[in-house]
Coordinates of C-alpha atoms and ligand atoms in Angstrom, one line a residue:
Chain A
M1 CA -18.5 27.9 -8.5
K2 CA -15.7 28.3 -6.0
L3 CA -13.4 25.4 -6.1
L4 CA -10.5 24.5 -3.8
V5 CA -8.0 21.6 -4.8
C6 CA -5.7 20.5 -2.1
I7 CA -2.6 19.2 -3.6
S8 CA 0.5 17.4 -1.9
Q9 CA 3.7 16.5 -3.1
T10 CA 5.4 13.0 -3.1
P11 CA 8.6 11.1 -4.0
D12 CA 8.1 9.8 -7.5
T13 CA 6.8 6.2 -7.7
T14 CA 10.1 4.7 -8.9
A15 CA 12.0 6.8 -6.1
K16 CA 14.4 4.6 -3.9
I17 CA 13.3 4.8 -0.4
S18 CA 15.8 5.3 2.3
F19 CA 16.3 7.2 5.5
N20 CA 18.7 9.0 7.7
A21 CA 21.2 7.3 10.0
D22 CA 18.5 7.1 12.9
S23 CA 15.8 6.1 10.7
T24 CA 13.5 8.9 11.7
E25 CA 13.5 10.9 8.4
F26 CA 13.0 10.0 4.7
N27 CA 16.2 10.7 2.9
S28 CA 15.3 13.1 0.1
A29 CA 18.9 13.4 -1.4
G30 CA 18.5 12.7 -5.2
V31 CA 14.8 11.9 -4.9
Q32 CA 12.5 13.5 -7.8
F33 CA 9.2 14.9 -6.3
I34 CA 5.9 15.0 -8.2
M35 CA 2.6 16.1 -7.5
N36 CA 0.6 13.4 -5.9
P37 CA -1.1 11.6 -9.0
Y38 CA -4.7 11.6 -7.5
D39 CA -4.5 15.1 -6.8
E40 CA -3.2 16.0 -10.3
W41 CA -4.9 13.7 -12.6
Y42 CA -8.3 13.4 -10.9
A43 CA -9.0 16.2 -8.4
L44 CA -7.5 19.0 -10.1
V45 CA -8.5 18.2 -13.7
R46 CA -12.2 17.5 -12.7
A47 CA -12.3 20.9 -10.9
C48 CA -10.8 22.6 -14.0
E49 CA -13.4 20.8 -16.0
L50 CA -16.4 22.1 -13.8
K51 CA -15.1 25.7 -13.9
E52 CA -14.7 25.3 -17.7
S53 CA -18.5 24.3 -18.1
L54 CA -20.1 26.1 -15.2
G55 CA -17.7 29.1 -14.7
G56 CA -15.9 30.0 -11.4
Q57 CA -12.5 29.7 -10.1
V58 CA -10.2 27.0 -9.0
T59 CA -7.7 27.7 -6.4
V60 CA -5.1 25.2 -5.3
L61 CA -3.7 25.0 -1.8
H62 CA -0.4 23.4 -0.8
I63 CA 1.0 23.2 2.6
G64 CA 4.9 23.0 2.3
P65 CA 8.2 24.9 2.0
A66 CA 9.0 27.4 -0.8
A67 CA 11.0 24.7 -2.6
N68 CA 7.8 22.9 -3.5
E69 CA 6.5 26.0 -5.6
T70 CA 7.5 24.1 -8.9
T71 CA 4.5 21.7 -8.1
I72 CA 2.2 24.6 -7.4
R73 CA 3.3 26.3 -10.6
K74 CA 2.5 22.9 -12.5
A75 CA -1.0 22.8 -11.0
L76 CA -1.4 26.5 -12.2
A77 CA -0.2 25.4 -15.7
I78 CA -2.9 22.6 -15.8
G79 CA -5.6 25.2 -15.3
A80 CA -6.0 26.4 -11.7
D81 CA -6.6 30.3 -11.4
D82 CA -4.7 31.1 -8.4
A83 CA -2.6 29.4 -5.7
V84 CA -1.9 29.7 -1.8
R85 CA 0.9 28.0 -0.1
I86 CA 0.9 27.8 3.7
D87 CA 4.4 27.9 4.6
A88 CA 5.1 24.8 7.0
D89 CA 6.5 21.2 7.1
P90 CA 3.5 19.2 6.5
K91 CA 4.3 17.0 9.5
S92 CA 1.1 15.0 10.0
A93 CA -2.4 14.5 8.4
A94 CA -4.2 16.2 11.1
F95 CA -1.9 19.3 11.1
V96 CA -2.3 19.5 7.2
A97 CA -6.2 19.2 7.6
F98 CA -6.2 21.9 10.3
Q99 CA -4.4 24.3 8.2
I100 CA -6.6 23.7 5.1
A101 CA -9.8 24.2 7.4
E102 CA -8.5 27.4 8.8
Y103 CA -7.9 28.8 5.3
A104 CA -11.1 27.4 3.9
R105 CA -13.3 28.6 6.6
K106 CA -13.0 32.2 5.3
E107 CA -13.5 31.5 1.8
N108 CA -16.8 29.7 1.4
F109 CA -15.9 27.1 -1.4
D110 CA -18.7 25.0 -2.9
I111 CA -16.3 22.0 -3.2
I112 CA -12.9 21.1 -1.7
F113 CA -11.2 18.4 -3.6
L114 CA -8.5 16.1 -2.3
G115 CA -6.9 13.0 -3.7
K116 CA -8.0 9.5 -2.3
E117 CA -4.6 9.3 -0.5
T118 CA -0.9 10.3 -0.9
I119 CA 1.2 7.7 -2.2
D120 CA 3.9 8.2 0.4
Y121 CA 2.3 7.8 3.7
N122 CA -0.8 6.4 2.2
G123 CA -2.7 7.8 5.1
S124 CA -6.2 8.6 3.2
E125 CA -6.6 10.7 6.6
V126 CA -6.7 14.4 5.5
G127 CA -10.1 14.5 3.9
A128 CA -12.1 13.1 6.6
M129 CA -10.4 15.4 9.1
L130 CA -11.0 18.3 7.1
A131 CA -14.6 17.6 6.5
E132 CA -15.0 17.2 10.3
F133 CA -13.2 20.4 11.2
L134 CA -15.6 22.2 8.6
D135 CA -18.6 20.1 9.7
M136 CA -19.4 19.2 5.9
P137 CA -20.4 16.0 4.3
Y138 CA -17.5 14.1 2.7
V139 CA -17.7 11.6 -0.2
S140 CA -14.4 9.7 -0.4
Y141 CA -12.9 7.9 -3.4
A142 CA -15.3 9.5 -5.7
S143 CA -14.7 8.1 -9.2
K144 CA -17.4 10.3 -10.9
L145 CA -18.6 13.9 -10.0
D146 CA -21.4 16.1 -11.6
V147 CA -22.8 19.3 -10.4
Q148 CA -26.3 20.8 -10.9
G149 CA -27.2 23.7 -9.0
N150 CA -26.2 23.1 -5.4
I151 CA -26.4 19.2 -5.6
A152 CA -23.3 17.1 -6.6
T153 CA -24.0 13.6 -8.0
L154 CA -21.2 11.1 -7.4
D155 CA -19.9 7.6 -7.7
R156 CA -18.1 6.4 -4.8
E157 CA -15.9 3.1 -4.8
I158 CA -16.9 0.6 -2.1
E159 CA -15.8 -2.8 -1.5
G160 CA -17.1 -4.9 -4.2
G161 CA -19.1 -2.1 -6.0
I162 CA -19.9 1.5 -6.7
E163 CA -22.4 3.6 -4.7
S164 CA -24.2 6.4 -6.5
L165 CA -25.2 9.3 -4.4
E166 CA -26.4 12.9 -4.1
V167 CA -25.1 15.5 -1.8
E168 CA -25.8 19.0 -0.9
L169 CA -23.0 21.4 -1.4
P170 CA -20.7 22.6 0.2
C171 CA -18.8 19.4 0.5
V172 CA -15.6 17.7 0.6
V173 CA -14.5 15.2 -2.0
S174 CA -11.6 12.7 -2.3
A175 CA -10.9 11.8 -6.1
A176 CA -10.1 8.4 -7.3
K177 CA -9.3 7.0 -10.6
G178 CA -12.1 7.7 -13.2
M179 CA -13.2 11.0 -12.1
A180 CA -11.1 12.9 -14.9
E181 CA -8.2 11.9 -17.4
Q182 CA -4.8 13.2 -16.9
R183 CA -4.0 16.4 -18.5
I184 CA -0.6 17.4 -19.7
P185 CA 0.1 21.2 -19.3
N186 CA 0.5 22.8 -22.6
M187 CA 3.0 25.7 -23.6
R188 CA 0.5 28.5 -23.2
G189 CA -0.5 27.0 -19.5
I190 CA 3.0 26.8 -18.5
M191 CA 3.6 30.6 -19.8
T192 CA 0.6 31.9 -18.0
A193 CA 1.2 29.8 -15.0
R194 CA 4.1 32.1 -14.2
T195 CA 2.0 35.2 -13.7
K196 CA -0.9 33.6 -11.9
P197 CA -1.2 34.7 -8.3
L198 CA 0.5 32.6 -5.5
Q199 CA 0.0 33.7 -2.1
E200 CA 2.1 32.9 1.0
L201 CA 0.3 32.6 4.4
P202 CA 1.9 31.4 7.7
A203 CA 0.7 28.2 9.6
A204 CA -1.6 28.3 12.6
P205 CA -0.2 26.4 15.6
F206 CA -1.3 22.7 16.1
E207 CA 0.0 19.9 18.2
A208 CA 0.0 16.8 16.4
L209 CA -1.0 13.4 18.7
E210 CA 1.2 11.0 16.7
Q211 CA 4.8 10.9 16.9
L212 CA 7.1 9.0 14.2
N213 CA 9.6 6.6 16.2
R214 CA 11.4 5.0 13.4
F215 CA 11.2 3.7 9.8
T216 CA 12.4 0.3 8.8
L217 CA 12.7 -1.5 5.5
P218 CA 10.5 -4.7 5.1
P219 CA 12.5 -7.9 5.4
A220 CA 13.9 -8.8 2.2
K221 CA 12.3 -11.8 0.3
A222 CA 14.2 -15.0 0.8
G223 CA 14.5 -15.0 -3.1
V224 CA 12.2 -16.8 -5.4
K225 CA 11.9 -20.5 -5.6
L226 CA 11.7 -21.7 -9.2
I227 CA 9.6 -24.5 -10.2
D228 CA 9.9 -26.5 -13.4
P229 CA 6.8 -25.6 -15.7
E230 CA 6.3 -29.4 -16.3
N231 CA 5.7 -30.0 -12.6
M232 CA 2.8 -28.1 -11.3
D233 CA 2.1 -30.7 -8.9
E234 CA 5.4 -29.6 -7.0
L235 CA 4.1 -26.0 -6.8
V236 CA 0.8 -26.9 -5.3
R237 CA 2.6 -29.1 -2.9
L238 CA 4.9 -26.2 -1.8
L239 CA 1.8 -23.9 -1.7
H240 CA 0.3 -26.4 0.6
E241 CA 3.1 -27.7 2.8
E242 CA 5.5 -24.8 2.9
A243 CA 3.8 -21.5 2.1
K244 CA 0.5 -23.0 3.9
V245 CA -1.9 -20.9 1.6
L246 CA -3.9 -23.8 0.2
Chain B
M1 CA -11.9 0.2 27.4
V2 CA -11.3 -0.7 23.9
L3 CA -14.3 0.1 21.7
V4 CA -14.4 -1.6 18.3
F5 CA -16.8 -0.2 15.5
A6 CA -17.9 -3.5 13.6
E7 CA -19.2 -2.4 10.2
S8 CA -22.4 -4.2 8.9
P9 CA -22.9 -3.0 5.4
R10 CA -26.6 -3.7 4.6
G11 CA -27.1 -5.6 7.7
Q12 CA -24.5 -8.1 7.4
F13 CA -20.9 -8.5 8.8
K14 CA -18.1 -9.0 6.6
K15 CA -14.7 -10.6 7.6
S16 CA -13.1 -7.2 8.3
A17 CA -15.6 -6.7 11.2
F18 CA -14.5 -10.1 12.9
E19 CA -10.8 -9.1 12.3
A20 CA -11.6 -5.9 14.0
V21 CA -13.2 -7.3 17.1
T22 CA -10.4 -10.1 17.3
Y23 CA -7.8 -7.4 17.2
G24 CA -9.7 -5.1 19.7
K25 CA -9.9 -8.1 22.0
K26 CA -6.2 -8.9 21.7
L27 CA -5.2 -5.4 22.6
A28 CA -7.8 -5.0 25.4
D29 CA -6.4 -8.3 27.0
A30 CA -2.8 -6.8 26.5
L31 CA -3.9 -3.4 28.3
G32 CA -5.9 -5.4 31.0
V33 CA -9.5 -3.7 30.0
S34 CA -12.6 -4.9 28.3
C35 CA -13.5 -4.9 24.6
V36 CA -16.9 -3.7 23.6
A37 CA -18.2 -3.8 19.9
L38 CA -20.3 -1.2 18.5
T39 CA -22.7 -1.7 15.5
L40 CA -25.0 0.8 13.9
G41 CA -28.2 0.4 11.7
P42 CA -30.6 -2.8 11.6
L43 CA -28.7 -6.0 11.7
H44 CA -29.1 -9.7 11.4
D45 CA -27.1 -11.0 14.2
A46 CA -25.3 -8.4 16.2
G47 CA -24.5 -11.0 19.1
L48 CA -22.1 -13.0 16.8
L49 CA -19.4 -10.4 17.7
G50 CA -19.2 -12.1 21.2
E51 CA -17.8 -15.1 19.6
Y52 CA -14.9 -13.0 18.5
G53 CA -14.1 -11.6 21.9
A54 CA -16.3 -8.8 22.6
S55 CA -17.6 -8.8 26.2
R56 CA -20.5 -6.6 25.2
V57 CA -22.2 -5.9 21.9
L58 CA -24.2 -2.6 21.6
N59 CA -26.4 -1.6 18.7
N60 CA -28.4 1.4 17.8
N61 CA -30.8 0.4 14.8
N62 CA -31.9 3.9 13.8
T63 CA -32.9 3.9 10.2
A64 CA -30.5 6.9 9.6
F65 CA -27.6 4.3 9.8
E66 CA -29.1 2.2 6.9
H67 CA -26.8 4.1 4.4
F68 CA -23.3 5.2 5.2
D69 CA -22.7 8.9 5.7
S70 CA -19.4 9.6 7.4
Q71 CA -20.9 12.7 9.2
V72 CA -23.8 10.9 10.8
Y73 CA -21.8 7.8 11.6
A74 CA -18.7 9.9 13.1
K75 CA -21.2 11.7 15.5
A76 CA -22.7 8.6 16.7
I77 CA -19.5 6.7 17.2
A78 CA -17.8 9.6 18.9
D79 CA -21.0 10.0 21.2
A80 CA -20.8 6.1 22.1
A81 CA -16.8 6.4 22.7
T82 CA -17.4 9.3 25.0
Q83 CA -20.4 7.8 26.9
L84 CA -18.3 4.6 27.4
G85 CA -15.0 6.4 28.2
A86 CA -13.2 4.5 25.5
K87 CA -9.4 5.0 25.5
V88 CA -8.7 3.2 22.1
V89 CA -11.2 3.0 19.1
I90 CA -10.6 0.3 16.6
L91 CA -11.9 0.6 13.1
S92 CA -11.4 -1.4 9.9
H93 CA -9.3 0.2 7.1
T94 CA -12.1 -0.2 4.6
S95 CA -13.8 2.3 2.4
T96 CA -16.2 3.1 5.5
G97 CA -13.2 3.1 8.0
K98 CA -11.2 5.4 5.8
A99 CA -14.1 7.9 5.6
L100 CA -14.5 7.9 9.5
A101 CA -11.4 7.5 11.2
G102 CA -10.1 11.2 10.4
R103 CA -13.6 12.4 11.5
L104 CA -13.4 10.6 14.4
A105 CA -9.9 11.6 15.4
V106 CA -10.9 15.2 15.1
R107 CA -14.3 14.9 16.9
L108 CA -12.6 13.0 19.8
K109 CA -9.2 15.0 19.7
A110 CA -7.8 11.7 19.5
G111 CA -4.4 10.2 18.0
L112 CA -4.8 8.2 14.7
I113 CA -2.8 5.5 12.8
S114 CA -4.6 4.3 10.0
G115 CA -3.8 1.0 8.2
A116 CA -2.1 -0.8 11.1
N117 CA -0.8 -4.2 9.9
Q118 CA -0.2 -5.9 13.5
L119 CA -1.1 -5.3 17.2
P120 CA 0.6 -2.3 18.8
Q121 CA 3.6 -2.9 21.1
I122 CA 2.8 -1.4 24.6
E123 CA 5.7 0.7 26.0
S124 CA 5.0 2.0 29.6
G125 CA 1.3 2.6 28.7
S126 CA 1.8 4.1 25.3
L127 CA 0.9 2.4 22.0
L128 CA 3.5 2.0 19.4
V129 CA 2.0 1.2 16.1
E130 CA 3.4 0.1 12.8
K131 CA 2.0 0.6 9.4
S132 CA 3.2 0.0 5.9
V133 CA 4.3 3.4 4.2
F134 CA 5.7 4.5 0.6
S135 CA 3.3 2.1 -1.0
G136 CA 4.6 -1.1 0.8
K137 CA 8.5 0.0 0.4
A138 CA 8.8 0.7 4.1
L139 CA 7.3 0.4 7.5
A140 CA 6.9 3.2 9.8
Q141 CA 6.3 3.0 13.7
Y142 CA 4.4 5.7 15.5
K143 CA 3.8 6.4 19.1
L144 CA 0.2 7.3 19.8
N145 CA 0.2 10.4 22.3
G146 CA -3.6 11.2 22.6
A147 CA -5.8 10.7 25.7
V148 CA -7.8 8.6 23.3
N149 CA -6.4 6.9 20.3
I150 CA -7.9 5.5 17.1
I151 CA -6.3 2.6 15.0
S152 CA -7.7 1.5 11.8
L153 CA -6.7 -2.2 10.8
M154 CA -5.7 -3.1 7.6
G155 CA -7.7 -6.2 6.0
N156 CA -6.1 -9.5 6.3
A157 CA -3.5 -8.4 8.9
V158 CA -5.0 -10.5 11.7
K159 CA -7.1 -13.8 11.4
P160 CA -10.5 -13.8 13.0
E161 CA -10.5 -15.9 16.1
M162 CA -13.4 -17.3 18.0
T163 CA -12.5 -17.1 21.7
G164 CA -15.6 -16.2 23.3
S165 CA -19.4 -16.9 22.8
K166 CA -22.6 -15.3 21.4
L167 CA -24.2 -12.5 23.3
E168 CA -27.5 -10.7 23.7
P169 CA -26.9 -7.3 22.0
E170 CA -27.8 -4.1 24.1
T171 CA -29.2 -0.9 22.8
I172 CA -27.3 2.2 23.1
Q173 CA -28.8 5.6 22.8
L174 CA -26.9 7.8 20.5
T175 CA -26.9 11.3 19.1
V176 CA -28.5 10.9 15.4
T177 CA -28.4 13.9 13.2
P178 CA -29.9 13.9 9.6
G179 CA -27.1 13.5 6.9
K180 CA -26.8 15.6 3.8
I181 CA -25.8 12.4 1.6
K182 CA -28.7 10.5 -0.3
I183 CA -27.8 7.2 -1.8
K184 CA -29.3 6.7 -5.2
E185 CA -28.2 3.2 -6.3
L186 CA -25.6 0.5 -5.3
K187 CA -23.9 -1.4 -8.1
T188 CA -22.4 -4.5 -6.7
Q189 CA -20.5 -7.2 -8.4
E190 CA -22.5 -10.2 -7.3
G191 CA -21.1 -13.6 -6.7
T192 CA -17.2 -12.9 -6.1
V193 CA -15.3 -11.8 -3.0
P194 CA -14.4 -8.1 -3.6
L195 CA -10.6 -7.6 -4.2
P196 CA -9.9 -5.9 -1.0
E197 CA -11.3 -8.9 1.0
A198 CA -10.0 -11.7 -1.2
E199 CA -7.7 -14.4 0.4
I200 CA -6.7 -15.5 -3.0
V201 CA -6.1 -13.3 -5.9
V202 CA -5.4 -14.5 -9.7
S203 CA -4.1 -11.6 -11.7
A204 CA -3.2 -11.3 -15.2
G205 CA -1.5 -8.7 -17.4
R206 CA -0.7 -7.8 -21.1
G207 CA 1.2 -11.2 -21.4
M208 CA -2.5 -12.6 -22.2
K209 CA -2.3 -11.0 -25.5
D210 CA -6.1 -10.7 -26.0
P211 CA -9.2 -10.4 -23.7
A212 CA -10.6 -13.4 -25.3
N213 CA -7.9 -15.5 -23.7
W214 CA -9.1 -14.9 -20.2
G215 CA -10.8 -18.1 -19.9
I216 CA -7.9 -20.0 -18.5
V217 CA -7.5 -17.2 -15.8
E218 CA -11.0 -17.5 -14.9
E219 CA -11.0 -21.2 -14.7
L220 CA -8.0 -21.2 -12.4
A221 CA -9.6 -18.5 -10.1
A222 CA -12.9 -20.6 -10.0
T223 CA -10.8 -23.7 -8.9
L224 CA -9.1 -21.8 -6.2
G225 CA -12.2 -19.9 -5.1
A226 CA -10.2 -16.7 -6.0
T227 CA -11.0 -13.1 -7.1
T228 CA -9.5 -12.1 -10.4
A229 CA -7.5 -8.8 -10.9
C230 CA -5.5 -7.2 -13.6
S231 CA -2.6 -4.8 -14.3
R232 CA -3.3 -1.2 -15.3
P233 CA -2.7 -1.5 -19.0
V234 CA -5.3 -4.3 -19.4
A235 CA -8.0 -2.2 -17.7
D236 CA -7.0 0.9 -19.4
S237 CA -7.7 -0.9 -22.9
H238 CA -10.8 -2.3 -21.6
W239 CA -9.9 -6.1 -21.6
R240 CA -11.0 -6.3 -18.1
P241 CA -13.2 -4.1 -16.0
H242 CA -11.6 -1.1 -14.1
H243 CA -12.5 -2.6 -10.7
E244 CA -9.9 -5.3 -11.3
H245 CA -7.0 -2.8 -11.6
V246 CA -4.5 -3.3 -8.8
G247 CA -1.4 -1.2 -8.2
Q248 CA -0.4 2.2 -7.3
T249 CA -3.2 3.8 -9.1
G250 CA -5.8 1.0 -8.7
I251 CA -6.5 -1.0 -5.5
A252 CA -3.9 -2.1 -3.0
I253 CA -4.6 -5.5 -1.9
R254 CA -2.9 -7.9 0.6
P255 CA -4.2 -11.5 0.0
N256 CA -2.6 -14.7 1.5
L257 CA -1.7 -15.7 -2.2
Y258 CA -1.3 -13.6 -5.3
I259 CA -0.8 -15.6 -8.5
A260 CA 0.6 -13.0 -11.3
I261 CA 0.3 -14.3 -14.9
G262 CA 1.9 -12.5 -17.7
I263 CA 2.6 -9.4 -15.7
S264 CA 6.0 -7.8 -15.8
G265 CA 6.1 -6.6 -12.3
A266 CA 6.6 -2.8 -12.9
I267 CA 7.2 -0.9 -9.5
Q268 CA 3.6 0.8 -9.8
H269 CA 2.2 -2.7 -10.1
L270 CA 4.2 -4.1 -7.1
A271 CA 3.1 -1.1 -5.0
G272 CA -0.4 -2.5 -4.9
V273 CA 0.4 -6.1 -4.4
N274 CA 3.6 -6.4 -2.5
N275 CA 2.1 -6.9 1.0
S276 CA 0.6 -10.1 -0.1
K277 CA 1.8 -13.0 2.0
V278 CA 2.9 -15.3 -0.8
I279 CA 3.3 -14.4 -4.4
V280 CA 3.6 -16.6 -7.4
V281 CA 4.9 -15.5 -10.7
I282 CA 4.2 -17.1 -14.1
N283 CA 6.2 -15.5 -16.9
K284 CA 8.1 -16.5 -20.0
D285 CA 10.8 -14.0 -19.5
P286 CA 13.2 -15.1 -16.6
E287 CA 14.3 -11.5 -16.4
A288 CA 10.9 -10.2 -15.6
P289 CA 11.4 -7.9 -12.6
F290 CA 8.4 -9.7 -10.8
F291 CA 10.5 -12.6 -10.2
K292 CA 12.4 -10.5 -7.6
A293 CA 9.2 -9.8 -5.7
A294 CA 8.1 -13.3 -5.8
D295 CA 8.2 -16.4 -3.4
Y296 CA 7.7 -19.0 -6.0
G297 CA 8.4 -18.5 -10.0
V298 CA 7.5 -20.6 -13.0
V299 CA 9.4 -19.5 -16.1
G300 CA 7.3 -20.6 -19.0
D301 CA 4.6 -19.9 -21.5
L302 CA 1.5 -19.0 -19.6
F303 CA -0.9 -20.6 -22.2
E304 CA 0.7 -24.0 -21.2
V305 CA 1.5 -23.5 -17.5
V306 CA -1.9 -22.0 -16.3
P307 CA -4.1 -25.0 -17.4
K308 CA -1.4 -27.5 -16.0
L309 CA -1.7 -25.6 -12.7
N310 CA -5.4 -25.7 -12.6
E311 CA -5.3 -29.4 -13.2
A312 CA -2.8 -29.7 -10.5
I313 CA -4.9 -28.0 -8.1
K314 CA -8.1 -29.7 -9.0
K315 CA -6.1 -33.0 -8.3
Y316 CA -5.0 -31.7 -4.9
K317 CA -8.6 -30.5 -4.0
A318 CA -10.1 -33.7 -5.0
A319 CA -7.5 -35.6 -2.8
N320 CA -7.9 -33.5 0.4
Ligands
FAD401 C1 2.4 6.8 -12.4 C2 2.1 5.5 -12.9 C3 1.2 4.7 -12.3 C4 1.1 3.3 -12.6 N1 0.1 2.6 -12.0 C5 0.0 1.1 -12.2 C6 -0.9 0.4 -11.4 O1 -1.4 0.9 -10.4 N2 -1.1 -0.7 -11.8 C7 -0.3 -1.5 -12.8 O2 -0.4 -2.7 -13.1 N3 0.5 -0.7 -13.6 C8 0.6 0.7 -13.3 N4 1.5 1.5 -14.1 C9 2.0 0.8 -15.4 C10 3.1 0.1 -14.9 O3 4.5 0.8 -15.0 C11 3.4 -1.0 -16.1 O4 3.5 -0.5 -17.5 C12 2.4 -2.0 -16.2 O5 2.2 -2.6 -14.9 C13 2.7 -3.2 -17.1 O6 1.8 -4.1 -17.2 P1 2.0 -5.6 -17.7 O7 2.9 -6.2 -16.8 O8 0.4 -6.3 -17.8 O9 2.4 -5.5 -19.0 P2 3.9 -5.8 -19.7 O10 4.8 -4.8 -19.1 O11 3.7 -5.4 -21.2 O12 4.2 -7.2 -19.4 C14 3.7 -8.4 -19.9 C15 4.6 -9.4 -19.3 O13 3.9 -10.8 -19.8 C16 5.1 -11.5 -20.1 N5 4.4 -12.5 -21.2 C17 4.1 -12.2 -22.5 N6 3.7 -13.3 -23.0 C18 3.7 -14.3 -22.2 C19 3.4 -15.9 -22.3 N7 2.9 -16.2 -23.4 N8 3.8 -16.3 -21.2 C20 4.2 -15.9 -20.1 N9 4.4 -14.6 -20.1 C21 4.3 -13.9 -21.1 C22 6.1 -10.8 -20.7 O14 7.4 -11.5 -20.4 C23 6.0 -9.6 -19.8 O15 6.8 -9.6 -18.6 C24 1.7 2.8 -13.7 C25 2.6 3.6 -14.5 C26 2.9 4.9 -14.1 C27 3.8 5.8 -14.8
AMP402 N1 0.9 19.1 2.2 C1 -0.4 19.1 1.8 N2 -0.9 20.2 1.3 C2 -2.2 20.1 0.5 N3 -2.9 19.0 0.6 C3 -2.4 17.9 1.0 C4 -1.2 18.0 1.8 N4 -1.0 16.6 2.1 C5 -2.1 16.1 1.8 N5 -3.0 16.7 1.3 C6 -4.4 16.5 0.6 O1 -4.8 15.4 1.4 C7 -5.0 14.2 0.4 C8 -4.9 12.8 1.2 O2 -3.7 12.9 1.9 P1 -3.5 11.6 3.1 O3 -4.5 11.6 3.9 O4 -2.0 12.0 3.6 O5 -3.4 10.4 2.2 C9 -4.1 14.3 -0.6 O6 -4.4 13.8 -1.8 C10 -4.2 15.8 -0.9 O7 -5.3 16.3 -1.6

């Protein structure tokens, strides 16, 4: 199997979120970056498992600057065979999807994996865009994936349930919790990752149609109103009269 | 013209469809254009969308639309948008909408903002759309520069409003291509409102000590007509089913009321729930971080507080 895993880099979940003076850029000073959890824990690990059981090759692809290569090396340490970095600032989902499509078109992957969303911009957009650029079927929020011949069997999370389905390969899949279990890279993985091939490619020109105006922080909570644990009637009254949610 | 794609999973509308039409109608009014609703697949009562403000309701009931396949749906919706000359397309930010939005944006060469939380501002004809980013820790406003633009609407962001009247649905001819996805089985949790759609959520964490203690949580949820949720360690240790797990690695929700019981309020938990309109925290530790994100707090032992709250709500419900 020829598998591609698209990995993104996001601020660590505990990172303090702040912006530059004119509120148009994320302030990354002092912020620790990690591989997007859905990409790492589920998409990448499941791709590696499939390769281990069915044979083949796992390539990881990242669109980002050279500074992000530590994240790529981590993916190689977890078990990917080789990596490609497209050298660009990953400005918008459409830009990213276009770059992935330009690369993937030439390579004939059986499955292209993504995470269900990035935890910074929470877009959940790239997968669907990529599938359309490549005119491939797309299974989003997949919590289970098995492959037999050229058919993949998947579970997909929908509102209030799970849909089990079959799809012809090639396809694009976005991974959610359940597809695999997180893997911690071992020492051997970390050593071999250093010598695995990492190819750098230039980005293709693409004009995005969305323009960031400004970031704002949500209005601060007024502060918690504490209620006497013996007086739940008071809580109910407040929820009804003040908060108007009952 | 504003085109709203109104989802009808298994032939039925859900609240998100009415929210999307309400939103589309308000946006259409602000732009001085009309709002048209599109539905795909065999349907019970498509004309209902007129009540939420659509001036036309279009349907194509080809059986290819009985099951959702983003490749098949995107072609059809893009076809409709092109035929009708839509300038804005509205979707719901649901599992269906998320799988469609990006595809449509590429097909229509349109600008896209997904997960909008309110109506756009209109500035010399351009749409300025705000959405929540960094798992609820910030908001970002974008300007849409496409000749056509797509917005997907976050659940519970607007209230469905009945401003119009029922219409006779019209049939629209659309490109239908066979898909490559075959649905084998659908496992649904019957009887409860799915978490992403729930208006009231009662959620509990490790403070419950044991899965056998969940009775008080379920009773409170039943009294409130709420859906139950849980923190990650609770789902990970199989105390509760995985679909109840909310937070950064679980589901993100934005109910009107979120009641957190015996949950400490770790940042990764908050990431999934901090867009809730009102948060009530019940925790015996006054230092629990959740109180900082709460509107109302009760410092006390949940095993005493939760049954008391349940009684108080029953009393209120009986009186109202
Ligand atoms: C990358 C990453 C992603 C994560 N994603 C998620 C996620 O999506 N969702 C999530 O929930 N967590 C997530 N976590 C875990 C998160 O950091 C916390 O560990 C978790 O939320 C804690 O769960 P809890 O509040 O139920 O348990 P605890 O932290 O153990 O808190 C239990 C609380 O119950 C209170 N309590 C105990 N007994 C009583 C009593 N009798 N009466 C009243 N109160 C009582 C305690 O004071 C305490 O505050 C993630 C962690 C990481 C590192
Ligand atoms: N810069 C990037 N490079 C490679 N893949 C990416 C990048 N950004 C996003 N992706 C992939 O797209 C998925 C969804 O991202 P998003 O649509 O932004 O929520 C991520 O989980 C990644 O798999």
